[in-house]
Amino acid sequence: MGMVAVSQFDYEYTRRTLEIVHQSSAGPYEVTNLINCLLGLLIVPRESVFAALPDVPVAGLKSWGISRKSIRKFRVQRNGRNGRKARNGTRGSNGHAHHGPTLRQLVDQLRQAVAGGNLKPRIANNRFVGLELRDGRGFHVVMTKLELKRFVRKLAQYLGGYCDLDAAETRFVASWQSKPFHRPDCKWARRIRRKNLQGVRTRRAAIKAGHRPCRVCKP
Ligand SMILES: [Zn+2]
């Protein structure tokens, strides 16, 4: 079953990326590793994996690490798949409406920037100061190292089929390093190291991400 194998590969790939990101807390190759991870995440998974990303405004996703300041210019997509018209990524005048890209739109334009080779590290005084991405049609993002790190971690998490632990949709938990998934109150769930702990939305998502139900808490 070729399709199943590819799909499994997508998940393995994103899990391995999570592992790398969590390890690279510092070190001389931190930025290089992060850029490699970002490139891989934007290129390797299949379309259907990206389609599973939540179509929510980036502005509401503080933990994703990309600030409005970083999104210098966002290209308006008039014929977007989701049918909703995106506004330019600038501050709204009334302050409470969500202007700017949704996560799926942002990832889509980042992918186009990478496909077009429009990615370059900004260096000042021999130090990395940000990663610049453009799609050649108006889209322009500059990510700092911290933003890059958060974004890569989050993207790997979501492409791997996980969600935030404290998110409303989190019903189960799992470690990306082991097979079982649990109910959050399971004694085995409590033994998972915090840095490895991931939220999972549904039983189906957990199984799709390569997990099996815990025999103790029977999720
Ligand atoms: Zn359990």
PDB file of C-alpha atoms and ligand atoms in Angstrom:
ATOM      1  CA  MET A   1       0.000   0.000   0.000  1.00  0.00           C
ATOM      2  CA  GLY A   2       2.119   2.846  -1.321  1.00  0.00           C
ATOM      3  CA  MET A   3      -0.114   5.650  -0.092  1.00  0.00           C
ATOM      4  CA  VAL A   4      -0.104   4.424   3.464  1.00  0.00           C
ATOM      5  CA  ALA A   5       3.664   4.164   3.426  1.00  0.00           C
ATOM      6  CA  VAL A   6       4.049   7.746   2.194  1.00  0.00           C
ATOM      7  CA  SER A   7       1.606   9.025   4.769  1.00  0.00           C
ATOM      8  CA  GLN A   8       3.460   7.195   7.510  1.00  0.00           C
ATOM      9  CA  PHE A   9       6.659   8.755   6.229  1.00  0.00           C
ATOM     10  CA  ASP A  10       5.163  12.236   6.536  1.00  0.00           C
ATOM     11  CA  TYR A  11       4.406  11.625  10.174  1.00  0.00           C
ATOM     12  CA  GLU A  12       7.751  10.014  10.887  1.00  0.00           C
ATOM     13  CA  TYR A  13       9.425  12.946   9.230  1.00  0.00           C
ATOM     14  CA  THR A  14       7.626  15.555  11.285  1.00  0.00           C
ATOM     15  CA  ARG A  15       8.208  13.591  14.495  1.00  0.00           C
ATOM     16  CA  ARG A  16      11.904  13.384  13.794  1.00  0.00           C
ATOM     17  CA  THR A  17      11.891  17.141  13.198  1.00  0.00           C
ATOM     18  CA  LEU A  18      10.233  17.686  16.575  1.00  0.00           C
ATOM     19  CA  GLU A  19      13.027  15.680  18.128  1.00  0.00           C
ATOM     20  CA  ILE A  20      15.701  17.803  16.439  1.00  0.00           C
ATOM     21  CA  VAL A  21      14.022  21.073  17.399  1.00  0.00           C
ATOM     22  CA  HIS A  22      13.701  20.078  21.022  1.00  0.00           C
ATOM     23  CA  GLN A  23      17.360  19.108  21.163  1.00  0.00           C
ATOM     24  CA  SER A  24      18.763  22.202  19.520  1.00  0.00           C
ATOM     25  CA  SER A  25      18.463  24.482  22.527  1.00  0.00           C
ATOM     26  CA  ALA A  26      21.727  26.124  21.564  1.00  0.00           C
ATOM     27  CA  GLY A  27      24.981  25.242  19.862  1.00  0.00           C
ATOM     28  CA  PRO A  28      26.808  26.536  16.840  1.00  0.00           C
ATOM     29  CA  TYR A  29      24.446  24.921  14.332  1.00  0.00           C
ATOM     30  CA  GLU A  30      21.183  25.975  15.922  1.00  0.00           C
ATOM     31  CA  VAL A  31      20.133  28.400  13.186  1.00  0.00           C
ATOM     32  CA  THR A  32      21.316  26.053  10.435  1.00  0.00           C
ATOM     33  CA  ASN A  33      19.307  23.220  11.978  1.00  0.00           C
ATOM     34  CA  LEU A  34      16.231  25.399  12.285  1.00  0.00           C
ATOM     35  CA  ILE A  35      16.437  26.532   8.660  1.00  0.00           C
ATOM     36  CA  ASN A  36      16.929  22.929   7.511  1.00  0.00           C
ATOM     37  CA  CYS A  37      13.912  21.885   9.565  1.00  0.00           C
ATOM     38  CA  LEU A  38      11.766  24.695   8.165  1.00  0.00           C
ATOM     39  CA  LEU A  39      12.733  23.861   4.580  1.00  0.00           C
ATOM     40  CA  GLY A  40      11.975  20.188   5.092  1.00  0.00           C
ATOM     41  CA  LEU A  41       8.646  20.856   6.756  1.00  0.00           C
ATOM     42  CA  LEU A  42       7.539  23.156   3.963  1.00  0.00           C
ATOM     43  CA  ILE A  43       8.581  20.753   1.208  1.00  0.00           C
ATOM     44  CA  VAL A  44       8.406  17.116   2.305  1.00  0.00           C
ATOM     45  CA  PRO A  45       4.836  16.532   3.552  1.00  0.00           C
ATOM     46  CA  ARG A  46       2.085  15.973   1.016  1.00  0.00           C
ATOM     47  CA  GLU A  47      -0.703  18.467   0.282  1.00  0.00           C
ATOM     48  CA  SER A  48      -3.201  16.555   2.387  1.00  0.00           C
ATOM     49  CA  VAL A  49      -0.980  17.004   5.432  1.00  0.00           C
ATOM     50  CA  PHE A  50      -0.955  20.783   4.941  1.00  0.00           C
ATOM     51  CA  ALA A  51      -4.701  20.768   4.402  1.00  0.00           C
ATOM     52  CA  ALA A  52      -5.020  19.496   7.959  1.00  0.00           C
ATOM     53  CA  LEU A  53      -3.506  22.694   9.370  1.00  0.00           C
ATOM     54  CA  PRO A  54      -6.055  24.804  11.248  1.00  0.00           C
ATOM     55  CA  ASP A  55      -7.426  27.647   9.147  1.00  0.00           C
ATOM     56  CA  VAL A  56      -7.236  30.175  11.959  1.00  0.00           C
ATOM     57  CA  PRO A  57      -5.888  33.753  11.955  1.00  0.00           C
ATOM     58  CA  VAL A  58      -2.167  33.868  12.665  1.00  0.00           C
ATOM     59  CA  ALA A  59      -2.781  36.943  14.808  1.00  0.00           C
ATOM     60  CA  GLY A  60      -4.573  34.759  17.313  1.00  0.00           C
ATOM     61  CA  LEU A  61      -1.715  32.286  17.525  1.00  0.00           C
ATOM     62  CA  LYS A  62       0.815  33.996  19.761  1.00  0.00           C
ATOM     63  CA  SER A  63       2.508  30.721  20.607  1.00  0.00           C
ATOM     64  CA  TRP A  64       3.343  30.221  16.933  1.00  0.00           C
ATOM     65  CA  GLY A  65       5.853  32.954  17.382  1.00  0.00           C
ATOM     66  CA  ILE A  66       5.241  34.982  14.250  1.00  0.00           C
ATOM     67  CA  SER A  67       4.428  38.560  15.134  1.00  0.00           C
ATOM     68  CA  ARG A  68       2.642  41.054  12.934  1.00  0.00           C
ATOM     69  CA  LYS A  69       5.899  42.926  12.747  1.00  0.00           C
ATOM     70  CA  SER A  70       7.502  39.907  11.089  1.00  0.00           C
ATOM     71  CA  ILE A  71       4.857  39.682   8.414  1.00  0.00           C
ATOM     72  CA  ARG A  72       6.020  42.722   6.474  1.00  0.00           C
ATOM     73  CA  LYS A  73       3.622  42.129   3.634  1.00  0.00           C
ATOM     74  CA  PHE A  74       1.009  39.485   3.043  1.00  0.00           C
ATOM     75  CA  ARG A  75      -0.325  38.777  -0.413  1.00  0.00           C
ATOM     76  CA  VAL A  76      -4.085  38.947  -0.639  1.00  0.00           C
ATOM     77  CA  GLN A  77      -5.491  35.700  -2.010  1.00  0.00           C
ATOM     78  CA  ARG A  78      -8.685  36.412  -3.887  1.00  0.00           C
ATOM     79  CA  ASN A  79      -9.407  32.896  -4.985  1.00  0.00           C
ATOM     80  CA  GLY A  80      -8.376  31.112  -1.839  1.00  0.00           C
ATOM     81  CA  ARG A  81      -9.512  27.542  -1.370  1.00  0.00           C
ATOM     82  CA  ASN A  82     -11.371  28.476   1.767  1.00  0.00           C
ATOM     83  CA  GLY A  83     -13.302  31.208  -0.040  1.00  0.00           C
ATOM     84  CA  ARG A  84     -12.581  33.779   2.621  1.00  0.00           C
ATOM     85  CA  LYS A  85     -10.823  36.916   1.563  1.00  0.00           C
ATOM     86  CA  ALA A  86      -7.617  37.614   3.449  1.00  0.00           C
ATOM     87  CA  ARG A  87      -6.670  41.176   4.251  1.00  0.00           C
ATOM     88  CA  ASN A  88      -3.218  42.600   4.320  1.00  0.00           C
ATOM     89  CA  GLY A  89      -1.287  41.732   7.443  1.00  0.00           C
ATOM     90  CA  THR A  90      -1.442  45.102   9.075  1.00  0.00           C
ATOM     91  CA  ARG A  91      -3.015  46.368  12.241  1.00  0.00           C
ATOM     92  CA  GLY A  92      -6.767  46.749  12.037  1.00  0.00           C
ATOM     93  CA  SER A  93      -8.185  50.181  12.792  1.00  0.00           C
ATOM     94  CA  ASN A  94     -10.754  48.917  15.261  1.00  0.00           C
ATOM     95  CA  GLY A  95      -8.270  46.691  17.024  1.00  0.00           C
ATOM     96  CA  HIS A  96     -10.456  43.664  17.594  1.00  0.00           C
ATOM     97  CA  ALA A  97     -11.101  42.284  14.131  1.00  0.00           C
ATOM     98  CA  HIS A  98      -8.633  39.678  12.895  1.00  0.00           C
ATOM     99  CA  HIS A  99      -6.881  41.045   9.864  1.00  0.00           C
ATOM    100  CA  GLY A 100      -4.086  39.213   8.216  1.00  0.00           C
ATOM    101  CA  PRO A 101      -3.418  35.704   7.077  1.00  0.00           C
ATOM    102  CA  THR A 102      -4.730  32.499   8.456  1.00  0.00           C
ATOM    103  CA  LEU A 103      -2.178  29.893   9.382  1.00  0.00           C
ATOM    104  CA  ARG A 104      -2.899  27.845   6.277  1.00  0.00           C
ATOM    105  CA  GLN A 105      -2.496  30.901   4.036  1.00  0.00           C
ATOM    106  CA  LEU A 106       0.755  31.859   5.712  1.00  0.00           C
ATOM    107  CA  VAL A 107       2.185  28.355   5.322  1.00  0.00           C
ATOM    108  CA  ASP A 108       1.013  28.314   1.708  1.00  0.00           C
ATOM    109  CA  GLN A 109       2.899  31.527   0.920  1.00  0.00           C
ATOM    110  CA  LEU A 110       5.964  30.392   2.835  1.00  0.00           C
ATOM    111  CA  ARG A 111       5.947  27.237   0.695  1.00  0.00           C
ATOM    112  CA  GLN A 112       5.792  29.297  -2.456  1.00  0.00           C
ATOM    113  CA  ALA A 113       8.695  31.428  -1.233  1.00  0.00           C
ATOM    114  CA  VAL A 114      10.757  28.301  -0.587  1.00  0.00           C
ATOM    115  CA  ALA A 115       9.779  26.753  -3.943  1.00  0.00           C
ATOM    116  CA  GLY A 116      10.900  29.937  -5.688  1.00  0.00           C
ATOM    117  CA  GLY A 117      14.195  29.989  -3.825  1.00  0.00           C
ATOM    118  CA  ASN A 118      13.357  33.323  -2.204  1.00  0.00           C
ATOM    119  CA  LEU A 119      14.783  32.612   1.200  1.00  0.00           C
ATOM    120  CA  LYS A 120      17.865  34.163   2.700  1.00  0.00           C
ATOM    121  CA  PRO A 121      19.391  34.598   6.112  1.00  0.00           C
ATOM    122  CA  ARG A 122      20.048  38.202   7.095  1.00  0.00           C
ATOM    123  CA  ILE A 123      23.476  38.579   8.608  1.00  0.00           C
ATOM    124  CA  ALA A 124      24.742  41.654  10.458  1.00  0.00           C
ATOM    125  CA  ASN A 125      28.145  41.841  12.143  1.00  0.00           C
ATOM    126  CA  ASN A 126      28.642  38.162  11.377  1.00  0.00           C
ATOM    127  CA  ARG A 127      25.518  37.243  13.316  1.00  0.00           C
ATOM    128  CA  PHE A 128      22.213  35.864  12.158  1.00  0.00           C
ATOM    129  CA  VAL A 129      19.548  38.518  12.653  1.00  0.00           C
ATOM    130  CA  GLY A 130      16.633  36.987  10.785  1.00  0.00           C
ATOM    131  CA  LEU A 131      15.386  34.742   8.019  1.00  0.00           C
ATOM    132  CA  GLU A 132      13.842  36.601   5.108  1.00  0.00           C
ATOM    133  CA  LEU A 133      11.273  34.957   2.822  1.00  0.00           C
ATOM    134  CA  ARG A 134       9.517  36.413  -0.219  1.00  0.00           C
ATOM    135  CA  ASP A 135       7.304  34.853  -2.857  1.00  0.00           C
ATOM    136  CA  GLY A 136       8.163  37.392  -5.560  1.00  0.00           C
ATOM    137  CA  ARG A 137       4.555  38.577  -5.706  1.00  0.00           C
ATOM    138  CA  GLY A 138       4.419  40.775  -2.650  1.00  0.00           C
ATOM    139  CA  PHE A 139       4.671  38.347   0.241  1.00  0.00           C
ATOM    140  CA  HIS A 140       7.477  39.272   2.621  1.00  0.00           C
ATOM    141  CA  VAL A 141       8.309  37.815   6.040  1.00  0.00           C
ATOM    142  CA  VAL A 142      11.350  38.280   8.273  1.00  0.00           C
ATOM    143  CA  MET A 143      11.605  35.848  11.173  1.00  0.00           C
ATOM    144  CA  THR A 144      13.959  36.301  14.094  1.00  0.00           C
ATOM    145  CA  LYS A 145      15.746  33.251  15.506  1.00  0.00           C
ATOM    146  CA  LEU A 146      13.228  32.914  18.328  1.00  0.00           C
ATOM    147  CA  GLU A 147      10.305  33.185  15.936  1.00  0.00           C
ATOM    148  CA  LEU A 148      11.895  30.677  13.600  1.00  0.00           C
ATOM    149  CA  LYS A 149      12.363  28.256  16.459  1.00  0.00           C
ATOM    150  CA  ARG A 150       8.821  28.570  17.737  1.00  0.00           C
ATOM    151  CA  PHE A 151       7.355  28.366  14.283  1.00  0.00           C
ATOM    152  CA  VAL A 152       9.335  25.261  13.289  1.00  0.00           C
ATOM    153  CA  ARG A 153       8.361  23.555  16.539  1.00  0.00           C
ATOM    154  CA  LYS A 154       4.697  24.393  16.105  1.00  0.00           C
ATOM    155  CA  LEU A 155       4.608  23.487  12.444  1.00  0.00           C
ATOM    156  CA  ALA A 156       6.245  20.115  13.125  1.00  0.00           C
ATOM    157  CA  GLN A 157       3.811  19.555  15.972  1.00  0.00           C
ATOM    158  CA  TYR A 158       0.759  20.291  13.871  1.00  0.00           C
ATOM    159  CA  LEU A 159       1.932  18.502  10.735  1.00  0.00           C
ATOM    160  CA  GLY A 160       2.671  15.507  12.936  1.00  0.00           C
ATOM    161  CA  GLY A 161      -0.976  15.426  13.991  1.00  0.00           C
ATOM    162  CA  TYR A 162      -0.614  17.048  17.428  1.00  0.00           C
ATOM    163  CA  CYS A 163      -2.097  20.146  19.040  1.00  0.00           C
ATOM    164  CA  ASP A 164      -1.421  22.348  22.059  1.00  0.00           C
ATOM    165  CA  LEU A 165      -1.808  20.695  25.444  1.00  0.00           C
ATOM    166  CA  ASP A 166      -3.993  23.465  26.803  1.00  0.00           C
ATOM    167  CA  ALA A 167      -6.069  23.827  23.641  1.00  0.00           C
ATOM    168  CA  ALA A 168      -9.795  23.291  23.969  1.00  0.00           C
ATOM    169  CA  GLU A 169      -9.724  20.523  21.365  1.00  0.00           C
ATOM    170  CA  THR A 170      -7.102  18.458  23.203  1.00  0.00           C
ATOM    171  CA  ARG A 171      -8.739  15.260  24.390  1.00  0.00           C
ATOM    172  CA  PHE A 172      -5.762  12.929  24.628  1.00  0.00           C
ATOM    173  CA  VAL A 173      -2.028  13.164  25.194  1.00  0.00           C
ATOM    174  CA  ALA A 174       1.003  11.311  23.858  1.00  0.00           C
ATOM    175  CA  SER A 175       4.760  11.491  23.720  1.00  0.00           C
ATOM    176  CA  TRP A 176       6.097  11.616  20.187  1.00  0.00           C
ATOM    177  CA  GLN A 177       8.805   9.241  21.359  1.00  0.00           C
ATOM    178  CA  SER A 178       6.518   6.381  22.339  1.00  0.00           C
ATOM    179  CA  LYS A 179       3.549   4.544  20.886  1.00  0.00           C
ATOM    180  CA  PRO A 180       0.715   4.724  23.442  1.00  0.00           C
ATOM    181  CA  PHE A 181      -1.660   7.657  23.678  1.00  0.00           C
ATOM    182  CA  HIS A 182      -3.596   8.352  26.869  1.00  0.00           C
ATOM    183  CA  ARG A 183      -6.367  10.142  28.601  1.00  0.00           C
ATOM    184  CA  PRO A 184      -4.756  13.161  30.301  1.00  0.00           C
ATOM    185  CA  ASP A 185      -5.357  11.765  33.795  1.00  0.00           C
ATOM    186  CA  CYS A 186      -3.708   8.390  33.132  1.00  0.00           C
ATOM    187  CA  LYS A 187      -0.812   7.563  35.468  1.00  0.00           C
ATOM    188  CA  TRP A 188       1.334   6.698  32.449  1.00  0.00           C
ATOM    189  CA  ALA A 189       0.544  10.050  30.849  1.00  0.00           C
ATOM    190  CA  ARG A 190       1.838  11.788  33.957  1.00  0.00           C
ATOM    191  CA  ARG A 191       5.173  10.034  33.532  1.00  0.00           C
ATOM    192  CA  ILE A 192       5.784  11.549  30.115  1.00  0.00           C
ATOM    193  CA  ARG A 193       8.422  14.260  30.260  1.00  0.00           C
ATOM    194  CA  ARG A 194       6.905  17.690  29.787  1.00  0.00           C
ATOM    195  CA  LYS A 195       9.044  18.516  26.765  1.00  0.00           C
ATOM    196  CA  ASN A 196       7.865  15.388  24.947  1.00  0.00           C
ATOM    197  CA  LEU A 197       4.208  15.738  25.821  1.00  0.00           C
ATOM    198  CA  GLN A 198       1.820  16.556  22.978  1.00  0.00           C
ATOM    199  CA  GLY A 199      -1.905  17.099  22.803  1.00  0.00           C
ATOM    200  CA  VAL A 200      -4.021  15.015  20.422  1.00  0.00           C
ATOM    201  CA  ARG A 201      -7.458  16.030  19.178  1.00  0.00           C
ATOM    202  CA  THR A 202      -9.110  12.747  18.433  1.00  0.00           C
ATOM    203  CA  ARG A 203      -8.559   9.020  18.675  1.00  0.00           C
ATOM    204  CA  ARG A 204      -8.379   8.941  14.891  1.00  0.00           C
ATOM    205  CA  ALA A 205      -5.695  11.639  14.801  1.00  0.00           C
ATOM    206  CA  ALA A 206      -3.650   9.731  17.392  1.00  0.00           C
ATOM    207  CA  ILE A 207      -3.783   6.501  15.395  1.00  0.00           C
ATOM    208  CA  LYS A 208      -3.026   8.342  12.179  1.00  0.00           C
ATOM    209  CA  ALA A 209       0.040   9.852  13.854  1.00  0.00           C
ATOM    210  CA  GLY A 210       1.296   6.355  14.618  1.00  0.00           C
ATOM    211  CA  HIS A 211       0.044   5.894  18.182  1.00  0.00           C
ATOM    212  CA  ARG A 212      -1.968   3.078  19.743  1.00  0.00           C
ATOM    213  CA  PRO A 213      -4.426   3.283  22.667  1.00  0.00           C
ATOM    214  CA  CYS A 214      -2.922   2.806  26.122  1.00  0.00           C
ATOM    215  CA  ARG A 215      -3.958  -0.516  27.683  1.00  0.00           C
ATOM    216  CA  VAL A 216      -4.460   1.069  31.101  1.00  0.00           C
ATOM    217  CA  CYS A 217      -6.635   4.138  30.449  1.00  0.00           C
ATOM    218  CA  LYS A 218      -8.192   2.779  27.223  1.00  0.00           C
ATOM    219  CA  PRO A 219      -8.623   6.119  25.419  1.00  0.00           C
TER     220      PRO A 219
HETATM  221 ZN    ZN B   1      -2.877   5.567  29.611  1.00  0.00          ZN
END
